[in-house]
Amino acid sequence: MSSPTRRRRGRAQRRAWTSVAVTAALVSLGLPQVAAAAAGETPSARAAGADTAVPSPDANLGSGWHKSKDVLVTGAGDETGFHVYTAHEDKAFSWQTLATLTAPVDAGATWTGNLCVTGSGRYAVAVYAPTAVANHAEGADAGGFAAVVDLSTGSAREITSGVSLAYFSPGCGAQDKVLLARYTGPEGKSTEVMAVDAASALITGTVRSDRQITNLTPARDGDYGIADSTVVRIGADGQLAKVAKPAGAVFALAASADNGLDLVSAKDRRAVAEHWTPHGLAKVGEAALDRLQLFQLDGGQNALVGDVAGLDRSVAGAPRALSAPKPVTALSRQGHLLADTVEPAWVTRLAGHGPTPDAAARQVRASVRTTHNGAAHTGSVTTADKVPTLSFGSASTTAPTSGLRSAPAAAKNSAVALTTGDSSSWGDVTGGLVDPTSGTESNWSVPKCAISRNDPNNQALQPTPAMVQWAVDRAVTNSLTVSRPANYLATGQPAYTPQGMFPDLGVNGYGRGVVPAQVMLGLLAQETNLAQATWHAVAGDSGNPLVADYYGNGNLLRSTADATAGHTTPVAINYPKADCGYGIGQVTTGMTAADTTTYTAAQKTAIATDYAANIAAGLQILEAKWNQISSAGLLPNGGDPHYIENWYTALWAYNTGYHPLGEDPAGYGLGFLNNPANPRYPANRQPFLRASYADAAKPGNWPYQEKVLGFAERPENDVNGQFAYLQPTYSVVGGLNLSTNYGLFCGSGNNCTPGPGCPAMNATCYWHGPAVNWISAPLSVNGSVQRLAYTGADPEPAMAARYPAPDCAKPSSWGAGTVVVYPVSDPNKNTYGCSGSAAGGKFTLRTGDNFDHSAYLANVDLHQFGAGFGGRMFFTHSYDSATITQDNFQPQRSGLPVPMNISHKVVATWEPDLTGPAYKIFVHLPSHGAQATNVPYYIYDGCGTMGQGLIPSVTNLDQSKSSSGQGWFQLGAASVLLCSGARVQVTNLIPNGGFSGPDIAFDAIAFVP
């Protein structure tokens, strides 16, 4: 199927959603643990990240370390945002969290980003986004948020959104000037260069060029970049003046203190360092391709890091040379500390060396090396949640240093209600209603995606890695015919079998059952980290189906045109722009509500809720792509589908599609976005994941097919530190037989040469052959094939749930007259088989308040979960209840104090149907999904004026008690007198709640006579 524009056609079939998404448990967000000082250590070395501090600093840093101004600035993303870290030498390089950058998009996935430090050393500028954004053309071109962070205070300010996530953006240079890139047009052919003054966080000018410009670098005498593998000066009118012709494909460029440029390029698998001045280029030296890196230092100085033995130190103005035994992640501003690796917890879990998903989810593992004597040290720091936090486009920040955005002048009732029981409880709400019985919503427009969020009729089950391996092994052998009974997962659907519903299509000339299991497993790992349900859910949980950008708020802009025009007004929910990729394989085509021809309603439900059915549907799509590429004659190495390497071009098409002959008169074939020669990918990259699992934190540095084959070669690790699925049977030592000749798909047919890429940057850049070969015959000796863990007769593995099954029965000691108010309308609607009597009252969820349209942001982070009493509950994050004056929020209500985090507010209300006067109130807490402490429960007795009970009593409950086991917890110690209008309310805006802090659960409440 096709999308309206050429640029999106490849994504019509399905969309790559994430490089790595974490299926970790919801854990406590604690402050850093401070390690005890080592004997004899100077006290100033003790800090929040003391276990990351360099030990014995006098010996390892030199005697003057405690007076040094050197600082390491780096960043890493996790499930809560992109975090900026600093480590000061005068504190022995102990790490601290400086700021957190995020945005109100669908929660649960990981974040990625790049940053640079301005020449003045005062500011860090970051471009960041959910990891998923890097996997499709629009995201790679213009899907990032840009912000500036003051390195002395941590305060963060928005710059703009719609920024490229390419590895070289942002580009810092002299003083406080920074350049950002945005790519527009088909295949990202045109470039917008945005000049930013970091001190004011303002864009001071935008230059547009019809060329692809990479490696943007501001210098004292102008702005520079790389176009067609040539160093160019960028004019104010967008014209490019050629400055120098480097030795090869440039992957690093930086301005130097002598008004020159330092650059490193790839030539014949070697890294060549050069220094440019107006007098010309001078070669500084060379090394193996992955053994020479360029970093910026204070004062306009630069440093070459790696194998520096062959550098010519006599070249005037040449960078400093710092030896390192392997590639590094970051360098301190004066060059005293190298950061070998900076790994957030989800990356260390991929590698199988902890921490476990149930602990230290915000822990960062850092391996560093001093340049004083080469001493190495590895430590960890827990990312702090009590730091300045910028939520792009939101009025919320924990450190509002630059004022808050004003909301639109017109007041609007935008509360959103989810109601159980009598629907009259939301009859007075005029916009944004959600009815969990039907799963329907209405605000601005009807939801685009077929299966609604928070719909109890559609709960997805999170599988274990063993279950995924089983389903893939049986699907690729055309035997995924396990019976799913009627009402499977409480969906109300008729019985089916996965490959009865989605049959194996077969591949051209080879029939059915020939797709290598590891190709499909690598694809699933790349797409969703093997997740069918929301990333918040762990194995055994049920919850919302995993959906790619259900709300259409992927980059908070209404359109690419808005980004081009510089408009950054956030759109909290914009359903028409939703991308309805569902489940473990991110099946997209046919999954809109409007599409009634591709799939039946039952098929849509199965794709959204059943991981095995989703895998069967995804296999169909992959086979269709192979057949399309086979018919076009673009299969590599002879095209035998049994060999994993031969799926390279089919996977290329799986992500960005194949443009058939006749679709565009200018050209046809595979799009240039995923061409390995595209200069948006660093020319010195190694195969994805081969050197380190940390590659997963920078997914934008590799084309899609390289990422899939990387996961096929190096599976992620499960919770036991074992590979989540089997590796292939290799023909070569160490992995798949993959080529690192990134010019393989370049030639006269697509105007492409290795290094420069495709200067035309239009449809003529499409690769349409001839087929390429990099594996010598016979493939039986030099190719790699699948390994299966299960046969076509093996049953589905038993669920190895991480948490115990939910409580299904009330305590036997509770007598007649006990009233339980459930967070669902039908307590029998769950995937665990719990059964219960009808709800004894009404449960309501409302988001936001009546005067702020951005309250819809709260919907994005509201989730259902297969936990709690009866197997159903809701949860969201906590936020600080501190107030601000209405002056900063909505001028026409000046002076009214409102919660600072109003746009994230959720209020839960339990209204029991009572028959007696005195009750004890018990709150059920789930086994997981609740960590907030001192949560206020407001009890309105219903016995006050006009039966409303206007003044509530307040009882705090420590929801983190659930970590010791699910169960019932009494509110207070005594019974309370309740009348017919009684109700209990809880909000996620709590004292000292932080920003997107520990989770608050909305579970059942019992009223016991």
XYZ file of C-alpha atoms in Angstrom, residues 589-806:
218
model
C -0.854 -1.247 7.458
C -4.496 -2.062 8.033
C -4.451 -1.079 11.702
C -6.390 2.161 11.425
C -10.043 2.250 12.369
C -10.917 3.479 8.886
C -9.274 0.529 7.095
C -11.882 -2.225 6.926
C -10.434 -4.149 3.981
C -6.905 -5.200 4.967
C -7.858 -6.988 8.189
C -11.095 -8.014 9.849
C -11.971 -6.755 13.311
C -10.906 -10.110 14.766
C -7.555 -9.959 12.952
C -6.915 -6.438 14.231
C -7.654 -7.538 17.784
C -5.330 -10.536 17.463
C -2.516 -8.379 16.040
C -2.863 -5.946 18.945
C -3.200 -8.451 21.792
C -1.622 -11.806 20.825
C 2.144 -11.848 20.303
C 1.984 -15.073 18.267
C -0.613 -13.676 15.864
C 1.386 -10.488 15.533
C 4.513 -12.487 14.643
C 2.553 -14.425 12.001
C 1.293 -11.153 10.488
C 4.782 -9.617 10.595
C 6.237 -12.655 8.834
C 3.768 -12.121 6.006
C 4.986 -8.537 5.582
C 8.648 -9.587 5.580
C 7.993 -12.313 2.991
C 6.135 -9.833 0.816
C 9.146 -7.499 0.929
C 11.496 -10.341 -0.047
C 9.273 -11.233 -2.981
C 9.172 -7.609 -4.132
C 12.969 -7.285 -3.940
C 13.392 -10.684 -5.588
C 11.202 -9.626 -8.525
C 13.312 -6.466 -8.859
C 16.529 -8.509 -9.017
C 18.072 -6.842 -5.943
C 18.766 -9.842 -3.707
C 22.481 -10.058 -2.796
C 24.853 -13.007 -2.907
C 22.711 -15.089 -5.227
C 19.454 -14.598 -3.341
C 19.108 -17.876 -1.438
C 16.749 -17.027 1.471
C 18.219 -19.695 3.763
C 21.266 -17.462 4.368
C 20.752 -14.663 6.848
C 23.037 -12.139 5.140
C 20.930 -12.337 1.977
C 18.020 -10.593 3.730
C 19.944 -7.275 3.728
C 17.946 -5.588 0.948
C 14.587 -7.075 2.006
C 15.089 -5.578 5.464
C 16.042 -2.288 3.820
C 12.697 -2.358 2.046
C 10.878 -3.452 5.211
C 11.758 -0.104 6.788
C 11.554 2.472 3.992
C 9.942 0.490 1.202
C 10.739 -0.200 -2.409
C 9.783 2.336 -5.066
C 8.608 0.323 -8.081
C 9.383 1.237 -11.651
C 6.863 3.767 -12.938
C 5.949 5.179 -9.543
C 8.245 8.168 -10.058
C 9.510 9.057 -13.537
C 12.799 10.263 -12.045
C 13.873 6.959 -10.556
C 13.018 3.708 -8.827
C 14.449 1.252 -6.335
C 15.483 1.286 -2.680
C 15.480 4.698 -1.007
C 18.688 6.507 -0.082
C 17.794 6.892 3.637
C 18.986 3.346 4.401
C 21.795 3.287 1.860
C 24.910 2.523 3.928
C 26.793 5.203 1.959
C 24.464 7.959 3.183
C 26.712 10.477 5.018
C 24.142 10.820 7.784
C 25.783 7.641 9.171
C 29.393 7.895 10.426
C 31.773 6.342 7.921
C 33.905 4.869 10.718
C 31.103 2.806 12.261
C 31.555 -0.881 12.961
C 28.778 -3.486 12.613
C 25.920 -2.704 14.979
C 26.381 -4.180 18.495
C 29.537 -6.068 17.538
C 31.845 -3.891 19.636
C 29.362 -2.953 22.374
C 25.702 -3.107 23.313
C 26.042 0.640 23.911
C 25.475 1.007 20.153
C 21.786 0.537 20.948
C 21.749 3.939 22.681
C 22.666 5.675 19.396
C 20.390 3.945 16.852
C 20.524 6.835 14.397
C 24.142 5.990 13.547
C 23.202 2.873 11.562
C 20.747 2.177 8.723
C 17.812 -0.027 9.644
C 18.961 -3.277 8.052
C 22.315 -3.091 9.843
C 20.508 -2.769 13.166
C 18.285 -5.791 12.515
C 21.246 -7.952 11.488
C 23.136 -6.689 14.536
C 20.383 -8.000 16.806
C 20.332 -11.252 14.818
C 24.047 -11.631 15.497
C 24.091 -10.434 19.102
C 20.795 -11.130 20.872
C 19.830 -9.069 23.854
C 20.063 -10.777 27.231
C 17.131 -11.887 29.350
C 16.666 -11.234 33.073
C 18.926 -14.191 33.892
C 21.827 -12.801 31.871
C 21.366 -15.366 29.110
C 20.755 -14.653 25.431
C 17.038 -14.081 24.893
C 17.175 -16.253 21.756
C 19.667 -18.429 19.945
C 22.452 -17.010 17.811
C 22.731 -18.186 14.203
C 25.116 -20.845 12.961
C 27.995 -18.755 11.658
C 30.314 -19.518 8.788
C 32.919 -16.989 9.909
C 34.449 -16.428 13.305
C 32.667 -13.885 15.491
C 29.427 -13.237 13.680
C 27.555 -12.766 10.440
C 29.477 -12.312 7.209
C 28.648 -8.616 6.848
C 30.471 -6.177 4.623
C 31.841 -2.902 5.977
C 32.333 -1.608 2.448
C 29.671 1.056 2.736
C 29.973 1.955 -0.931
C 28.547 -1.365 -2.141
C 25.259 0.219 -3.143
C 26.808 3.163 -4.978
C 27.347 3.486 -8.693
C 26.488 5.337 -11.846
C 22.967 3.943 -11.687
C 22.100 6.004 -8.635
C 24.551 8.896 -8.998
C 26.354 7.686 -5.888
C 30.023 7.328 -5.064
C 31.390 5.971 -1.773
C 31.954 8.777 0.690
C 30.164 11.657 -1.018
C 26.962 9.652 -1.217
C 24.476 10.894 -3.803
C 24.877 14.604 -4.612
C 21.603 14.730 -6.532
C 19.638 13.721 -3.417
C 16.477 12.971 -5.352
C 14.732 9.967 -6.860
C 17.780 9.210 -8.995
C 19.515 8.221 -5.739
C 17.317 5.124 -5.431
C 19.326 1.914 -5.688
C 17.978 -0.331 -8.438
C 20.876 -2.624 -9.092
C 22.610 -4.546 -10.307
C 22.567 -6.998 -7.402
C 25.709 -6.910 -5.282
C 27.758 -9.710 -3.765
C 30.160 -9.625 -0.865
C 30.174 -13.303 0.139
C 32.293 -15.685 -1.902
C 30.705 -18.890 -3.094
C 29.815 -21.372 -1.831
C 27.444 -19.845 0.710
C 27.231 -23.207 2.444
C 30.776 -22.456 3.600
C 30.729 -18.653 3.864
C 27.124 -17.838 4.760
C 25.201 -18.023 8.055
C 22.021 -19.991 8.703
C 19.370 -20.196 11.398
C 19.340 -22.206 14.589
C 16.012 -23.358 16.002
C 15.241 -23.922 19.663
C 11.798 -25.475 19.086
C 10.305 -27.936 16.640
C 6.933 -27.700 14.967
C 5.505 -30.039 17.576
C 6.692 -28.240 20.708
C 3.972 -26.667 22.876
C 3.959 -23.025 23.866
C 6.356 -22.496 26.802
C 4.735 -21.874 30.142
C 4.581 -18.277 31.257
C 7.413 -17.464 33.654
C 5.802 -14.421 35.224
C 8.014 -12.128 37.244
C 5.287 -11.285 39.735
C 2.611 -13.426 41.422
C -0.866 -13.588 39.942
C -3.183 -10.815 41.134
